[in-house]
Coordinates of C-alpha atoms and ligand atoms in Angstrom, one line a residue:
M1 CA 7.1 48.2 26.8
K2 CA 9.2 45.8 24.8
K3 CA 10.6 44.2 27.9
T4 CA 7.1 43.4 29.3
V5 CA 6.2 41.7 26.0
I6 CA 9.3 39.6 26.1
S7 CA 8.8 38.6 29.8
L8 CA 5.2 37.5 29.0
A9 CA 6.4 35.5 26.1
V10 CA 9.0 33.8 28.2
A11 CA 6.3 33.0 30.8
T12 CA 4.2 31.5 28.0
S13 CA 7.0 29.3 26.9
L14 CA 7.5 28.1 30.4
T15 CA 3.8 27.1 30.7
L16 CA 3.9 25.3 27.4
S17 CA 6.9 23.2 28.2
F18 CA 5.6 21.9 31.6
T19 CA 8.9 21.9 33.5
S20 CA 10.6 24.6 35.5
V21 CA 13.1 26.9 34.0
Q22 CA 14.9 29.5 36.1
A23 CA 12.7 32.3 34.9
S24 CA 14.4 35.3 33.4
T25 CA 13.5 38.5 35.2
S26 CA 13.1 41.6 33.1
A27 CA 16.6 42.7 34.3
N28 CA 18.4 39.6 33.1
T29 CA 16.2 39.5 30.0
S30 CA 17.8 42.7 28.8
H31 CA 21.2 41.4 29.9
H32 CA 20.5 38.3 27.7
Q33 CA 19.7 40.6 24.8
S34 CA 22.9 42.6 24.9
S35 CA 25.1 39.5 25.5
E36 CA 23.3 37.5 22.8
Q37 CA 24.1 40.2 20.3
K38 CA 27.7 38.8 20.3
V39 CA 26.3 35.6 18.9
L40 CA 23.7 37.1 16.6
K41 CA 26.2 39.5 15.0
K42 CA 28.5 36.7 14.0
I43 CA 26.0 34.2 12.5
N44 CA 26.1 34.4 8.7
A45 CA 23.7 32.3 6.7
E46 CA 25.6 33.1 3.6
K47 CA 28.5 31.0 4.9
I48 CA 26.2 28.1 5.7
Y49 CA 24.8 28.3 2.2
Q50 CA 28.2 28.3 0.6
D51 CA 29.2 25.1 2.6
I52 CA 25.9 23.4 1.6
A53 CA 26.8 24.3 -2.0
Y54 CA 30.1 22.6 -1.7
L55 CA 28.8 19.5 0.2
S56 CA 25.7 18.9 -2.0
K57 CA 27.5 18.6 -5.4
K58 CA 26.9 14.9 -5.2
P59 CA 25.4 12.2 -2.9
R60 CA 27.5 11.3 0.1
V61 CA 26.5 7.7 0.7
A62 CA 28.0 6.1 3.9
G63 CA 31.1 4.0 3.1
T64 CA 31.8 5.6 -0.3
E65 CA 34.7 7.9 -1.3
A66 CA 32.2 10.8 -1.5
E67 CA 31.4 10.4 2.2
R68 CA 35.1 10.3 3.0
E69 CA 35.6 13.6 1.0
A70 CA 32.7 15.2 3.0
A71 CA 34.2 14.1 6.3
T72 CA 37.7 15.4 5.2
F73 CA 36.2 18.7 4.2
V74 CA 34.5 19.1 7.6
Q75 CA 37.7 18.1 9.5
K76 CA 39.9 20.4 7.5
R77 CA 37.5 23.3 8.1
L78 CA 37.3 22.6 11.9
S79 CA 41.1 22.4 12.2
K80 CA 41.5 25.6 10.1
L81 CA 39.2 27.3 12.6
G82 CA 41.7 26.4 15.2
Y83 CA 40.0 23.4 16.8
E84 CA 41.5 20.1 17.9
S85 CA 39.6 17.9 15.5
A86 CA 39.6 14.2 14.5
V87 CA 38.2 11.9 11.9
E88 CA 37.0 8.7 13.7
P89 CA 36.5 5.7 11.5
F90 CA 34.1 2.8 12.3
T91 CA 33.0 -0.2 10.2
F92 CA 29.6 -1.4 9.3
T93 CA 28.0 -4.0 7.0
G94 CA 26.8 -2.1 4.0
Y95 CA 24.4 -3.0 1.2
T96 CA 24.3 -1.8 -2.4
P97 CA 20.9 -2.5 -3.9
A98 CA 20.5 -4.7 -7.0
A99 CA 21.3 -3.1 -10.3
S100 CA 18.5 -5.1 -11.9
F101 CA 15.7 -7.3 -10.8
S102 CA 12.6 -8.8 -12.4
L103 CA 9.7 -11.2 -11.9
S104 CA 7.7 -13.0 -14.5
V105 CA 4.9 -15.4 -13.9
N106 CA 3.8 -17.8 -16.7
G107 CA 5.7 -15.6 -19.1
T108 CA 4.0 -12.3 -18.0
S109 CA 6.2 -9.6 -16.6
Y110 CA 5.4 -8.1 -13.2
S111 CA 6.8 -4.9 -11.6
P112 CA 8.4 -5.9 -8.4
T113 CA 10.5 -4.0 -5.9
T114 CA 13.4 -5.4 -3.9
F115 CA 14.0 -5.2 -0.2
T116 CA 17.1 -3.7 1.4
Y117 CA 19.4 -6.7 2.0
S118 CA 17.7 -8.9 -0.7
T119 CA 20.3 -11.4 -2.1
N120 CA 21.1 -12.1 -5.7
G121 CA 19.7 -15.1 -7.6
N122 CA 18.1 -16.4 -10.7
V123 CA 15.3 -18.9 -9.8
T124 CA 12.7 -20.5 -12.0
A125 CA 10.2 -22.7 -10.1
E126 CA 6.6 -23.3 -9.2
I127 CA 5.0 -20.7 -7.0
V128 CA 3.2 -22.0 -3.9
D129 CA 1.1 -20.3 -1.3
G130 CA 2.9 -19.6 2.0
G131 CA 0.2 -17.7 3.9
L132 CA 1.8 -15.1 6.1
G133 CA 5.1 -17.0 6.0
T134 CA 5.1 -17.8 9.7
K135 CA 6.7 -21.0 10.9
D136 CA 3.2 -22.4 11.5
N137 CA 2.0 -21.5 8.1
L138 CA 4.9 -23.3 6.4
A139 CA 5.0 -26.3 8.8
N140 CA 3.0 -28.8 6.7
K141 CA 4.0 -27.5 3.3
D142 CA 6.5 -28.9 0.9
V143 CA 8.2 -25.7 -0.4
T144 CA 11.5 -27.4 -1.2
G145 CA 13.0 -25.8 -4.3
K146 CA 9.9 -23.7 -4.9
I147 CA 9.1 -20.0 -4.9
V148 CA 6.9 -19.1 -1.8
L149 CA 4.3 -16.4 -2.1
V150 CA 3.6 -14.8 1.2
Q151 CA 1.5 -11.9 2.4
R152 CA 2.8 -8.9 4.3
G153 CA 1.9 -8.8 8.0
T154 CA 2.3 -10.3 11.5
I155 CA 6.0 -10.9 11.3
T156 CA 8.9 -9.0 9.7
F157 CA 9.9 -9.4 6.1
G158 CA 13.3 -10.8 7.2
E159 CA 11.6 -13.5 9.3
K160 CA 9.4 -14.5 6.4
V161 CA 12.4 -14.9 4.2
L162 CA 14.3 -16.9 6.8
N163 CA 11.3 -19.2 7.6
A164 CA 10.9 -20.0 3.9
A165 CA 14.7 -20.5 3.5
E166 CA 14.7 -22.9 6.5
K167 CA 12.1 -25.1 4.8
G168 CA 14.3 -25.3 1.7
A169 CA 12.5 -22.8 -0.6
A170 CA 14.4 -21.3 -3.5
A171 CA 12.9 -17.7 -3.4
V172 CA 10.2 -15.6 -1.8
I173 CA 7.7 -13.2 -3.2
I174 CA 6.0 -10.9 -0.5
F175 CA 2.9 -9.1 -1.5
N176 CA 1.5 -5.9 0.1
N177 CA -1.5 -5.9 2.3
T178 CA -2.4 -2.3 1.5
D179 CA -2.5 -0.3 -1.7
G180 CA 0.8 1.0 -3.2
E181 CA 4.3 -0.2 -3.7
L182 CA 6.0 -2.2 -0.9
K183 CA 9.4 -0.6 -0.1
G184 CA 10.9 -2.4 2.8
T185 CA 14.0 -3.8 4.4
L186 CA 14.9 -7.3 5.6
G187 CA 16.4 -5.5 8.6
G188 CA 20.0 -6.5 8.2
A189 CA 22.3 -8.7 6.2
N190 CA 22.0 -12.5 6.7
D191 CA 23.8 -15.3 5.0
N192 CA 20.7 -17.5 5.2
Y193 CA 18.5 -15.3 3.0
I194 CA 17.2 -16.6 -0.3
P195 CA 16.3 -14.1 -3.1
S196 CA 13.2 -12.1 -2.3
L197 CA 11.1 -9.6 -4.2
A198 CA 7.9 -7.6 -3.3
V199 CA 4.8 -7.0 -5.4
T200 CA 1.7 -4.9 -4.9
K201 CA -1.4 -6.3 -3.3
E202 CA -3.1 -6.5 -6.7
E203 CA -0.3 -8.5 -8.3
G204 CA 0.1 -10.8 -5.3
E205 CA -3.7 -11.6 -5.3
K206 CA -3.5 -12.4 -9.0
I207 CA -0.8 -15.0 -8.4
L208 CA -2.7 -16.3 -5.4
T209 CA -5.8 -16.8 -7.4
S210 CA -3.9 -18.8 -10.0
I211 CA -2.4 -21.0 -7.3
Q212 CA -5.8 -21.6 -5.7
K213 CA -7.3 -22.5 -9.1
G214 CA -4.7 -25.3 -9.2
E215 CA -2.8 -23.7 -12.2
K216 CA 0.6 -24.4 -10.6
P217 CA 2.0 -21.0 -11.9
S218 CA 5.7 -21.0 -12.8
G219 CA 7.7 -17.9 -11.8
T220 CA 11.2 -16.5 -12.5
V221 CA 12.8 -14.4 -9.8
K222 CA 16.0 -12.6 -11.0
I223 CA 18.1 -10.3 -8.8
E224 CA 21.5 -9.1 -9.9
G225 CA 24.2 -6.8 -8.7
A226 CA 23.3 -6.5 -5.0
V227 CA 26.4 -6.3 -2.8
V228 CA 26.9 -6.9 0.9
S229 CA 30.3 -5.8 2.2
E230 CA 32.2 -4.4 5.2
R231 CA 32.6 -0.7 4.8
T232 CA 34.1 2.2 6.7
S233 CA 32.3 5.4 7.7
Y234 CA 33.5 8.3 9.7
N235 CA 32.5 10.7 12.5
V236 CA 34.2 14.1 12.6
T237 CA 34.7 15.7 16.0
A238 CA 36.0 19.0 17.3
T239 CA 36.2 20.2 20.9
K240 CA 36.2 23.7 22.4
P241 CA 37.3 23.3 26.0
S242 CA 36.0 25.7 28.6
T243 CA 37.8 29.1 28.2
F244 CA 38.3 29.2 32.0
K245 CA 40.6 26.8 33.7
K246 CA 39.2 27.1 37.2
K247 CA 35.8 28.6 36.7
G248 CA 34.6 26.0 34.2
T249 CA 31.3 24.1 34.8
N250 CA 32.6 20.6 33.8
D251 CA 29.5 20.3 31.6
I252 CA 29.6 19.4 27.9
I253 CA 27.2 20.5 25.1
V254 CA 27.2 18.6 21.8
V255 CA 26.1 20.1 18.5
G256 CA 25.7 17.5 15.8
A257 CA 24.5 16.7 12.3
H258 CA 25.0 13.9 9.8
H259 CA 27.2 14.5 6.8
D260 CA 26.1 11.3 4.9
S261 CA 23.1 11.2 2.4
V262 CA 21.0 8.5 0.8
A263 CA 22.0 7.1 -2.7
G264 CA 20.9 9.3 -5.5
A265 CA 20.2 12.3 -3.3
P266 CA 22.6 15.3 -3.2
G267 CA 21.2 15.8 0.3
A268 CA 21.4 19.6 0.3
N269 CA 18.9 19.8 3.1
D270 CA 19.3 16.2 4.4
D271 CA 21.8 16.9 5.8
A272 CA 24.4 19.2 4.3
S273 CA 22.3 22.0 5.9
G274 CA 22.9 20.6 9.4
T275 CA 26.6 19.8 8.7
A276 CA 27.2 23.4 7.4
M277 CA 25.4 24.8 10.4
V278 CA 27.6 22.9 12.8
L279 CA 30.6 24.4 10.9
E280 CA 29.1 27.9 11.2
L281 CA 28.4 27.5 14.9
A282 CA 31.9 26.2 15.4
R283 CA 33.2 29.4 13.7
V284 CA 30.9 31.7 15.7
F285 CA 31.9 30.1 19.1
K286 CA 35.6 29.9 18.4
T287 CA 36.2 33.5 19.6
L288 CA 33.5 33.6 22.3
P289 CA 34.4 32.9 26.0
T290 CA 32.5 29.9 27.3
D291 CA 32.6 28.1 30.6
T292 CA 31.2 24.8 29.3
E293 CA 33.0 22.4 26.9
L294 CA 31.4 22.5 23.4
R295 CA 31.7 19.6 21.0
F296 CA 31.0 20.0 17.3
V297 CA 30.4 16.6 15.7
T298 CA 29.3 15.4 12.3
F299 CA 28.2 11.8 12.0
G300 CA 28.5 9.2 9.2
A301 CA 26.1 6.4 8.3
E302 CA 23.0 8.1 9.8
E303 CA 21.0 7.1 6.8
V304 CA 21.8 3.4 7.2
G305 CA 20.6 3.3 10.8
L306 CA 22.0 6.1 13.0
L307 CA 25.3 4.2 13.0
G308 CA 27.7 7.1 13.5
S309 CA 25.8 8.5 16.5
E310 CA 25.5 5.0 18.0
H311 CA 29.2 4.6 17.6
Y312 CA 29.9 8.0 19.1
V313 CA 27.7 7.3 22.1
S314 CA 29.1 3.8 22.5
E315 CA 32.6 5.3 22.9
L316 CA 31.6 7.8 25.6
S317 CA 32.8 7.0 29.1
E318 CA 30.3 7.1 32.0
D319 CA 31.9 10.3 33.1
E320 CA 31.4 11.9 29.7
K321 CA 27.7 10.7 29.5
N322 CA 27.1 12.3 32.9
R323 CA 28.8 15.6 31.9
I324 CA 26.9 16.0 28.6
V325 CA 24.0 18.3 29.5
G326 CA 22.5 18.6 26.1
M327 CA 22.8 17.4 22.5
F328 CA 21.5 19.7 19.7
N329 CA 20.8 17.6 16.5
L330 CA 20.5 19.7 13.3
D331 CA 19.0 17.6 10.6
M332 CA 17.1 19.2 7.6
V333 CA 17.3 22.8 8.8
G334 CA 17.1 24.8 5.6
S335 CA 14.4 23.8 3.2
R336 CA 12.4 26.5 1.5
D337 CA 9.6 24.1 0.9
A338 CA 9.2 22.6 4.4
G339 CA 7.0 23.9 7.2
D340 CA 8.0 25.6 10.4
L341 CA 10.8 24.8 12.8
V342 CA 9.9 22.1 15.4
M343 CA 11.9 20.1 17.9
N344 CA 11.6 16.3 18.3
T345 CA 12.6 14.5 21.5
A346 CA 12.7 10.8 21.5
D347 CA 10.2 10.4 24.3
G348 CA 8.1 13.5 23.6
T349 CA 9.0 15.1 26.9
P350 CA 10.9 18.5 27.3
N351 CA 14.5 18.6 28.4
L352 CA 17.3 21.1 28.8
V353 CA 17.7 21.4 25.0
T354 CA 14.0 22.1 24.3
E355 CA 13.9 24.5 27.3
L356 CA 16.9 26.5 26.1
A357 CA 15.6 26.7 22.6
Q358 CA 12.1 27.6 23.6
A359 CA 13.5 30.4 25.7
S360 CA 15.8 31.6 22.9
S361 CA 13.1 31.4 20.1
T362 CA 10.8 33.3 22.4
R363 CA 13.4 36.1 22.9
L364 CA 14.2 36.2 19.1
N365 CA 10.8 35.6 17.5
G366 CA 8.2 36.2 20.3
S367 CA 7.0 32.6 20.4
P368 CA 8.6 29.3 21.5
T369 CA 9.6 26.6 19.0
P370 CA 7.2 23.7 19.7
F371 CA 8.4 20.2 20.4
Q372 CA 6.8 16.8 19.8
A373 CA 7.8 13.1 20.0
G374 CA 10.0 12.0 17.1
G375 CA 13.0 9.8 16.4
R376 CA 14.6 8.9 13.1
S377 CA 17.8 10.8 13.6
D378 CA 21.1 11.1 15.6
H379 CA 19.5 12.5 18.8
V380 CA 18.0 9.0 19.5
P381 CA 21.2 7.2 20.7
F382 CA 22.0 10.1 23.0
A383 CA 18.5 10.0 24.4
E384 CA 18.8 6.3 25.0
A385 CA 22.0 7.0 27.0
G386 CA 20.0 9.3 29.2
I387 CA 21.4 12.5 27.6
P388 CA 18.9 15.4 27.0
A389 CA 18.7 15.6 23.2
A390 CA 16.5 17.1 20.5
L391 CA 16.2 17.2 16.8
F392 CA 15.8 20.5 15.0
I393 CA 13.8 20.1 11.8
H394 CA 11.1 21.9 9.8
S395 CA 7.8 20.1 9.6
P396 CA 6.1 19.0 7.5
S397 CA 9.1 17.9 5.4
E398 CA 9.7 19.1 1.9
P399 CA 8.6 16.9 -1.0
W400 CA 12.3 16.5 -2.1
Y401 CA 13.2 14.5 1.0
H402 CA 15.5 11.6 -0.1
T403 CA 15.1 12.4 -3.8
P404 CA 17.6 13.7 -6.4
E405 CA 15.7 17.0 -6.1
D406 CA 17.1 17.7 -2.6
T407 CA 19.4 20.4 -4.1
L408 CA 20.9 23.8 -3.2
D409 CA 18.2 25.8 -5.1
K410 CA 15.6 24.7 -2.5
I411 CA 17.6 26.0 0.4
S412 CA 16.3 29.1 2.2
K413 CA 18.9 31.4 3.7
E414 CA 16.2 32.9 6.0
K415 CA 15.5 29.5 7.5
L416 CA 19.2 28.8 8.0
Q417 CA 19.7 32.1 9.7
D418 CA 16.6 31.6 12.0
V419 CA 17.7 28.1 13.1
A420 CA 21.3 29.0 13.6
E421 CA 20.2 32.0 15.7
I422 CA 17.9 30.0 17.9
V423 CA 20.4 27.2 18.4
G424 CA 23.4 29.5 18.7
T425 CA 21.8 31.7 21.4
A426 CA 20.4 28.7 23.2
I427 CA 23.9 27.2 23.5
Y428 CA 25.4 30.6 24.5
D429 CA 22.7 30.9 27.1
R430 CA 24.0 27.8 28.8
S431 CA 27.7 28.2 28.1
S432 CA 28.5 31.8 28.5
P433 CA 30.0 32.7 31.9
D434 CA 27.8 35.8 32.2
Q435 CA 24.5 33.9 31.5
Q436 CA 22.3 31.9 33.7
G437 CA 20.9 29.2 31.4
S438 CA 18.0 27.1 32.5
S439 CA 18.6 23.9 34.3
V440 CA 16.4 20.8 34.1
K441 CA 17.3 17.5 35.8
K442 CA 18.5 14.8 33.5
K443 CA 16.1 12.0 32.7
A444 CA 16.6 8.3 33.4
T445 CA 17.7 6.1 30.6
F446 CA 14.9 4.7 28.5
K447 CA 14.6 2.5 25.4
A448 CA 12.5 3.5 22.4
P449 CA 13.5 1.2 19.6
H450 CA 10.3 1.9 17.6
L451 CA 11.4 5.5 17.2
Y452 CA 14.4 4.7 14.9
H453 CA 13.8 1.5 13.1
E454 CA 12.6 1.8 9.5
Q455 CA 8.8 1.9 9.2
D456 CA 8.4 -0.9 6.8
V457 CA 9.9 -3.8 8.7
K458 CA 6.5 -5.4 9.2
Ligands
BES1 N1 16.5 13.5 8.3 C1 15.9 12.2 8.3 C2 14.9 12.0 9.4 C3 13.6 12.7 9.3 C4 13.0 13.0 8.1 C5 12.9 13.0 10.5 C6 11.7 13.7 8.1 C7 11.7 13.6 10.5 C8 11.1 13.9 9.3 C9 17.0 11.2 8.4 O1 18.1 11.5 7.7 C10 16.4 9.9 7.9 O2 16.1 9.8 6.8 N2 16.3 8.9 8.8 C11 15.8 7.6 8.5 C12 15.8 6.7 9.7 C13 17.2 6.0 9.9 C14 17.1 5.2 11.2 C15 17.6 5.2 8.8 C16 14.3 7.6 8.1 O3 13.6 8.4 8.7 O4 13.9 6.8 7.3
ZN2 ZN1 18.7 13.4 7.9

C-alpha cells in the first residue's frame, strides 16, 4: 500500500517539473528507501544548531576579522572531519557606511538616508533643480558649486551623481518617486562621486516648491566616516573525491552556503544556517561511499554582491564546469518564522538539482518541494556558467531578515532537519554507487543580471 502511494507521489512530482526523470519503479523506490536510511540516520539537526550558535554570536561582515574567524572555524572543522580543505582569499573594494550624515535646508533639519558608496563631504550651497539628473536635464544648467536636487527614476542613482559631478556640482540630493524611505546603492565605488543623500518624496517636493518659488534655498549636506578600501574575503572549500578509483563517474556535485552576514545582523538564519548545514552534510558524507566527487564550499562576500561565488566560478576550469552536474545552495534554511521550503533557479526552469530534490522531498514528505524563478544568492554565478543550480530557502522570508533580530532563538531544528534530509538524500541519490539518480541535460549558458543586482539601483 505504502509503495503505491509513494510511486504516485513520484509521478506527480515528475509531471510538475516538466522534464523527464528516470522514473523510479516500485522496486527501486524501496531500494532507495533502505539505502537512504544510511543518510537519514546520520543527519543530526542538533549539530547544525550548535554550529549556528557558534557562528551567530556576532555579525560576520565580509572583509572583517569576524568573517575571517568564521572562515577559519569552517576550515578547521572540515579538516578535522578528514577533508582536504582550503581557505581561498580574494580581494574586493569594500564600503563602510557613513558614521553620521545630515541635511538641513534654510536652517530646517531633514531626515535623509545615504547611498551605499556615498562619499564624505561637508557642503553648504544653493540648491537647484536638476530634473531627473540626466545629461539632457543638466545640459543647459549652471550647477557649478551648487547642490543639485534630482528625482529618482529613468537612470541609476550612480549615473545621476556622476552627471551632476561632471557639470561641477558640489553635492546631490535625490528624492524618492514613491512613498517611503529611499535606501539605495550607487552601484559601486567611484572616485568621481560627489557627496549624495536621499530624501523622501515629501521632503524632496518641499525643497522643489521652494526652488520653483524663486526662494533660492540654501542647503548643508554633511557626510562623515564613510570608508572605501580594498579588503580581503575568503571562500572555504573541501573535496570528497569519488570513493572508487575506477568506477567513479567523473561528475562533481557542489554544496554551498555563504558564511558572511550584513552589518549589524548576527545572521543566524542568513546564513549561519546554510554554513552549518554544509558542515553537517560534510560530516554525514565523510563515511559514505560515493562515486561522484562532492565539494563542500562556504562563500565569503555574498552580501556585497555574490563576490565569493563569482570568484569561485571564475577560477573553475572548463573541464570542471563541465563536470559539475549540480550546485545546491543553502541560504536561509532554518527560520522558525519563515514559510515553507522552496527552490529558486535563476531562470525559473527545472534542472538536475530541482529534479533530485523534488524526488527526495516526495519520498520523504509525500509532496515535491516547489521551485520558482529567483536570484539574489550564490547559485546565480553557477547558473550563469551553465551549471544546474538551485537555492534552497523558506518563503516568505522571516521579518528578521537582515536585522539584528536574526538570532539563534528564531532557528527551528525541525526545519533544519527537514532541509538537510531533502538535500542530503537528493545528493546521495546521485552520488551513491547503488543509486540511479535522475539525469537532466545541462542547460546552455545564459545571462540574467537583473536577478542579482540590488533592487534599488534605479
Ligand atoms: N539570503 C539572501 C537572499 C534572499 C533573501 C533571497 C530573501 C530570497 C529571499 C542573500 O543573502 C541576500 O541578502 N542577497 C542580496 C543580494 C546580493 C546580490 C547582495 C539581496 O537579496 O539583497
Ligand atoms: Zn543570504
